PDB file of C-alpha atoms in Angstrom:
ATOM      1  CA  UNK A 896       4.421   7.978  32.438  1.00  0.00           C
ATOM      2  CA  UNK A 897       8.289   7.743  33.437  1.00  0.00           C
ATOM      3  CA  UNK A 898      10.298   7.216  29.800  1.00  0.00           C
ATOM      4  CA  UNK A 899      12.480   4.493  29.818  1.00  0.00           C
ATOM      5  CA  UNK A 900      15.973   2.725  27.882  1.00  0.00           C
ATOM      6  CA  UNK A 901      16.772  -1.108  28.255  1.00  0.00           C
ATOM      7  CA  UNK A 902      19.409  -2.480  26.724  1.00  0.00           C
ATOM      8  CA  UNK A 903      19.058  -6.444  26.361  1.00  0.00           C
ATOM      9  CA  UNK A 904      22.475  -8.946  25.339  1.00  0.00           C
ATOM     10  CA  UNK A 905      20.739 -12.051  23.610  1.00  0.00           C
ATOM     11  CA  UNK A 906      23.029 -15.320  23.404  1.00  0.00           C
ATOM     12  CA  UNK A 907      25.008 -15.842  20.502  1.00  0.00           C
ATOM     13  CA  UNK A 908      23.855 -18.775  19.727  1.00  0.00           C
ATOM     14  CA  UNK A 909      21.020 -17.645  18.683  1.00  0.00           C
ATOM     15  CA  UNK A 910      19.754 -17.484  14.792  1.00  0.00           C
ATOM     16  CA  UNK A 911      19.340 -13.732  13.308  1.00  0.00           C
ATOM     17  CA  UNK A 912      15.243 -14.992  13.167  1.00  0.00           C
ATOM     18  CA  UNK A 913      14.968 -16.443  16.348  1.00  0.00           C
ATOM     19  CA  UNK A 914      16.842 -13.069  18.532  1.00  0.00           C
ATOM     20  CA  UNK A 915      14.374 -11.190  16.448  1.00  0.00           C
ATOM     21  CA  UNK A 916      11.532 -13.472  17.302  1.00  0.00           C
ATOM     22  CA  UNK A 917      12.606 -12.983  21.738  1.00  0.00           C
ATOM     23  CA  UNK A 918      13.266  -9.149  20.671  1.00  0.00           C
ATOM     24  CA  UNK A 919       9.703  -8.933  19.429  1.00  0.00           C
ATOM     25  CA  UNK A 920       8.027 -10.899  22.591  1.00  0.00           C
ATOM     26  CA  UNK A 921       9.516  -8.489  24.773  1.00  0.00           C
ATOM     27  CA  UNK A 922       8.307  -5.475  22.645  1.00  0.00           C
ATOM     28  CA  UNK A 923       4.576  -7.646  22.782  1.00  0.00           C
ATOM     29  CA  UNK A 924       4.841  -7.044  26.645  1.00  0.00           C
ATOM     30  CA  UNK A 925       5.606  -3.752  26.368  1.00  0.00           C
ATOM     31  CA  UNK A 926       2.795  -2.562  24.251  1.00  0.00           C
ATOM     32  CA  UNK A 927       0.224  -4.955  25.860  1.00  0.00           C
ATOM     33  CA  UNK A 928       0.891  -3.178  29.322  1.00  0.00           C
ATOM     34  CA  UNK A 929       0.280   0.569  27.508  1.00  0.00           C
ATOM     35  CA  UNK A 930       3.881   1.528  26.886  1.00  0.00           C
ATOM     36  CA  UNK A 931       4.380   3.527  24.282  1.00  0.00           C
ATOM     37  CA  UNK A 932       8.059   3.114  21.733  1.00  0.00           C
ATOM     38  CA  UNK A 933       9.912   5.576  21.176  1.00  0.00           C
ATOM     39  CA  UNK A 934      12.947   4.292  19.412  1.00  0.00           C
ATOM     40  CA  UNK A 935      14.846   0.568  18.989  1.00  0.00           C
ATOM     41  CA  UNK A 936      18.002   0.350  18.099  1.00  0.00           C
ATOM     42  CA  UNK A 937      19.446  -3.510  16.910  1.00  0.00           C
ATOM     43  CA  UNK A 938      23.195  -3.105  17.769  1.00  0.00           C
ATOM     44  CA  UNK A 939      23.479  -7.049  16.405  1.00  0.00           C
ATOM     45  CA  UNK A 940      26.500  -8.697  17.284  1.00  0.00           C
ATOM     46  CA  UNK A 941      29.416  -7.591  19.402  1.00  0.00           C
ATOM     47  CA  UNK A 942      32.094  -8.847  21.379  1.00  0.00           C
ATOM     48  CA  UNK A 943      31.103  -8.388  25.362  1.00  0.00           C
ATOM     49  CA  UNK A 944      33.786  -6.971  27.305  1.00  0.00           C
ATOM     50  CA  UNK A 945      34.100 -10.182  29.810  1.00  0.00           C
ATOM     51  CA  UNK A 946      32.739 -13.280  28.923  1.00  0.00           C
ATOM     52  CA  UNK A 947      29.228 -14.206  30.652  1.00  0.00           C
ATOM     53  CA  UNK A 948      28.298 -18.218  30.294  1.00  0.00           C
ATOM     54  CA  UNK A 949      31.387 -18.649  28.492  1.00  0.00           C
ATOM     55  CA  UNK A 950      30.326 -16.860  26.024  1.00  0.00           C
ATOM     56  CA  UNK A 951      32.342 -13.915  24.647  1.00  0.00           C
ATOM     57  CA  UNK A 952      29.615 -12.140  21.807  1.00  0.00           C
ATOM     58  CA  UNK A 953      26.330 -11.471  22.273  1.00  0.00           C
ATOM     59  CA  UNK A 954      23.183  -9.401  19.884  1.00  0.00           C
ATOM     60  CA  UNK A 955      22.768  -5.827  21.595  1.00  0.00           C
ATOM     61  CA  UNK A 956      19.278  -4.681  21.204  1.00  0.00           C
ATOM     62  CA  UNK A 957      18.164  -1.047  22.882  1.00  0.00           C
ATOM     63  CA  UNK A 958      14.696  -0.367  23.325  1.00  0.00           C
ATOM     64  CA  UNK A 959      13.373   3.143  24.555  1.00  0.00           C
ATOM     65  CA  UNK A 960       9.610   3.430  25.656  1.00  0.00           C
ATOM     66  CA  UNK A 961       7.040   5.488  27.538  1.00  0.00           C
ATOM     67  CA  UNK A 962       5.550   3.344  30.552  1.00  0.00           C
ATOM     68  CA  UNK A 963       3.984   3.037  33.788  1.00  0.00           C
ATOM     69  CA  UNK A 964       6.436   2.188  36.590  1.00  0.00           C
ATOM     70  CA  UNK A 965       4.607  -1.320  37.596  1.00  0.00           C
ATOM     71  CA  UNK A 966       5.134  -2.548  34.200  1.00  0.00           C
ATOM     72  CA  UNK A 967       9.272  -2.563  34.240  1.00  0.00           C
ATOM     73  CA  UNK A 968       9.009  -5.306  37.070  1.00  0.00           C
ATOM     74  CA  UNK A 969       6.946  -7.695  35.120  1.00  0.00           C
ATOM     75  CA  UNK A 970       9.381  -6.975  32.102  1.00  0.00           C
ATOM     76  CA  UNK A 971      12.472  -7.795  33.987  1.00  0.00           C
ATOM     77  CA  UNK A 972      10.564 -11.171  35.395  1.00  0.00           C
ATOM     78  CA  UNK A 973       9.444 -11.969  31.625  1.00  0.00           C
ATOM     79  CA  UNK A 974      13.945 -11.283  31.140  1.00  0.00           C
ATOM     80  CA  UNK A 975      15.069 -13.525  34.062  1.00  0.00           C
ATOM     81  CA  UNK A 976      12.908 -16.352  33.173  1.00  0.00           C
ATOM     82  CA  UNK A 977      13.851 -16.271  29.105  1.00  0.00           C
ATOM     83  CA  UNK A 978      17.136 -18.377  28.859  1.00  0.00           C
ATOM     84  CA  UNK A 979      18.268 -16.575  25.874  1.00  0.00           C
ATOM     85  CA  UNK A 980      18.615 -13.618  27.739  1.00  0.00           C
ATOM     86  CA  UNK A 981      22.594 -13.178  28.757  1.00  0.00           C
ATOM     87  CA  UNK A 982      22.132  -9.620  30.613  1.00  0.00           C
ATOM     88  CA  UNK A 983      19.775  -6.943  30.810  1.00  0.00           C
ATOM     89  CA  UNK A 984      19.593  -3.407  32.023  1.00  0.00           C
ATOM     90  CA  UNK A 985      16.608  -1.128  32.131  1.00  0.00           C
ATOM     91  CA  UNK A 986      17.318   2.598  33.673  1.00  0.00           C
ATOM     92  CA  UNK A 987      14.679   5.877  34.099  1.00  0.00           C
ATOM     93  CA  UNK A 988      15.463   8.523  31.890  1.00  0.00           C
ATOM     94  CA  UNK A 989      15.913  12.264  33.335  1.00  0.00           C
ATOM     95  CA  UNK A 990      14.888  15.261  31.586  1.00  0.00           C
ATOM     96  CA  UNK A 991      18.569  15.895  30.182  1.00  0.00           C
ATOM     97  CA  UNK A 992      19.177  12.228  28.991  1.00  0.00           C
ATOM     98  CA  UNK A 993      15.502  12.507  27.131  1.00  0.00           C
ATOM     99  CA  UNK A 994      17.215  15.597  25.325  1.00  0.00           C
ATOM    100  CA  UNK A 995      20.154  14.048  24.086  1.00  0.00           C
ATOM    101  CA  UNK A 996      18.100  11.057  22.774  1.00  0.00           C
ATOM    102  CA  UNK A 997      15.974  13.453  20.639  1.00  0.00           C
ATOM    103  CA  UNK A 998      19.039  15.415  19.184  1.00  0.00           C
ATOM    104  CA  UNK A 999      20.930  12.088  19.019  1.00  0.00           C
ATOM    105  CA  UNK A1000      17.365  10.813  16.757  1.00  0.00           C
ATOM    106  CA  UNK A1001      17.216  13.587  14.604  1.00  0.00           C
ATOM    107  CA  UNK A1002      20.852  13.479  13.742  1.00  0.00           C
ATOM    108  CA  UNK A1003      22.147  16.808  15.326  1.00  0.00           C
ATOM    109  CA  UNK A1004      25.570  15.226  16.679  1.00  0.00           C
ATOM    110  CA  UNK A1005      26.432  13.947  13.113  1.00  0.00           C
ATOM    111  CA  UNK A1006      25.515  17.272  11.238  1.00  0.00           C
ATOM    112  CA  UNK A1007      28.255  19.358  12.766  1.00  0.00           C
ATOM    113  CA  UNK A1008      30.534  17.138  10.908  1.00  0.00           C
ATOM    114  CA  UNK A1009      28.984  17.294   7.790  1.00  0.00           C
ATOM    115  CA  UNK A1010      29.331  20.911   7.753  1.00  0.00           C
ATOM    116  CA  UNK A1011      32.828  20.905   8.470  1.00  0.00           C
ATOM    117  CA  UNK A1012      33.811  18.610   6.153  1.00  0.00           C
ATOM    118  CA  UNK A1013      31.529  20.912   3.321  1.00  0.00           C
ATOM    119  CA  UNK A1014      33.371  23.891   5.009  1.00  0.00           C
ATOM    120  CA  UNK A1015      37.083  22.271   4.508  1.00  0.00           C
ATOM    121  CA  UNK A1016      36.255  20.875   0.795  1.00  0.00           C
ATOM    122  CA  UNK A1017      35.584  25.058  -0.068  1.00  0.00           C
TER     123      UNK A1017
END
């Protein structure tokens, strides 16, 4: 099984409950068709960098998951068809991007900093 990251951009005008309640449907498809998740990640709201519908925010949710290649297509369909979906982008991890998601997880990036900042206050 390929490993996977989608990022989805919900409409704004959406309740806190009710994005949660599209996130979860789309996480439903995913584990029905045997993908495994690895890691989400609820960005919530943010400004989008051009406005899409006339809309200029949006709730950010990243999803990465283990899963065969057949079941992205029915996953984007399930996106297209949902009207509370703004924009949506699904990509194939490579071996080096898998790597950086782990480190990134266990909080490697954010330690270095720690230890400088001990290192300074000495």
């Amino acid at each position: 099984m390929q490993q996977y990251e989608t990022v989805i951009i919900l409409t704004p005008l959406l309740s806190e409950e009710t994005a949660k309640e599209a996130i979860a449907k789309f996480s439903k498809i995913l584990t029905d068709g045997g993908a495994e998740i690895v890691q989400e990640d609820n960005w919530g709201l943010r400004k989008l960098a051009y406005p899409i519908q006339k809309k200029t925010t949006g709730y950010y949710h990243l999803t990465e998951y283990k899963a065969p290649g057949d079941l992205i297509n029915k996953l984007e369909v399930e996106f297209r068809r949902d009207e509370r979906v703004l924009r949506f982008l699904t990509i194939a991890l490579d071996k080096h991007a898998i790597a950086y998601n782990e480190k990134k997880r266990s909080g490697a990036f954010n330690q270095k900093k720690t230890v400088k900042a001990e290192e300074a206050a000495k």
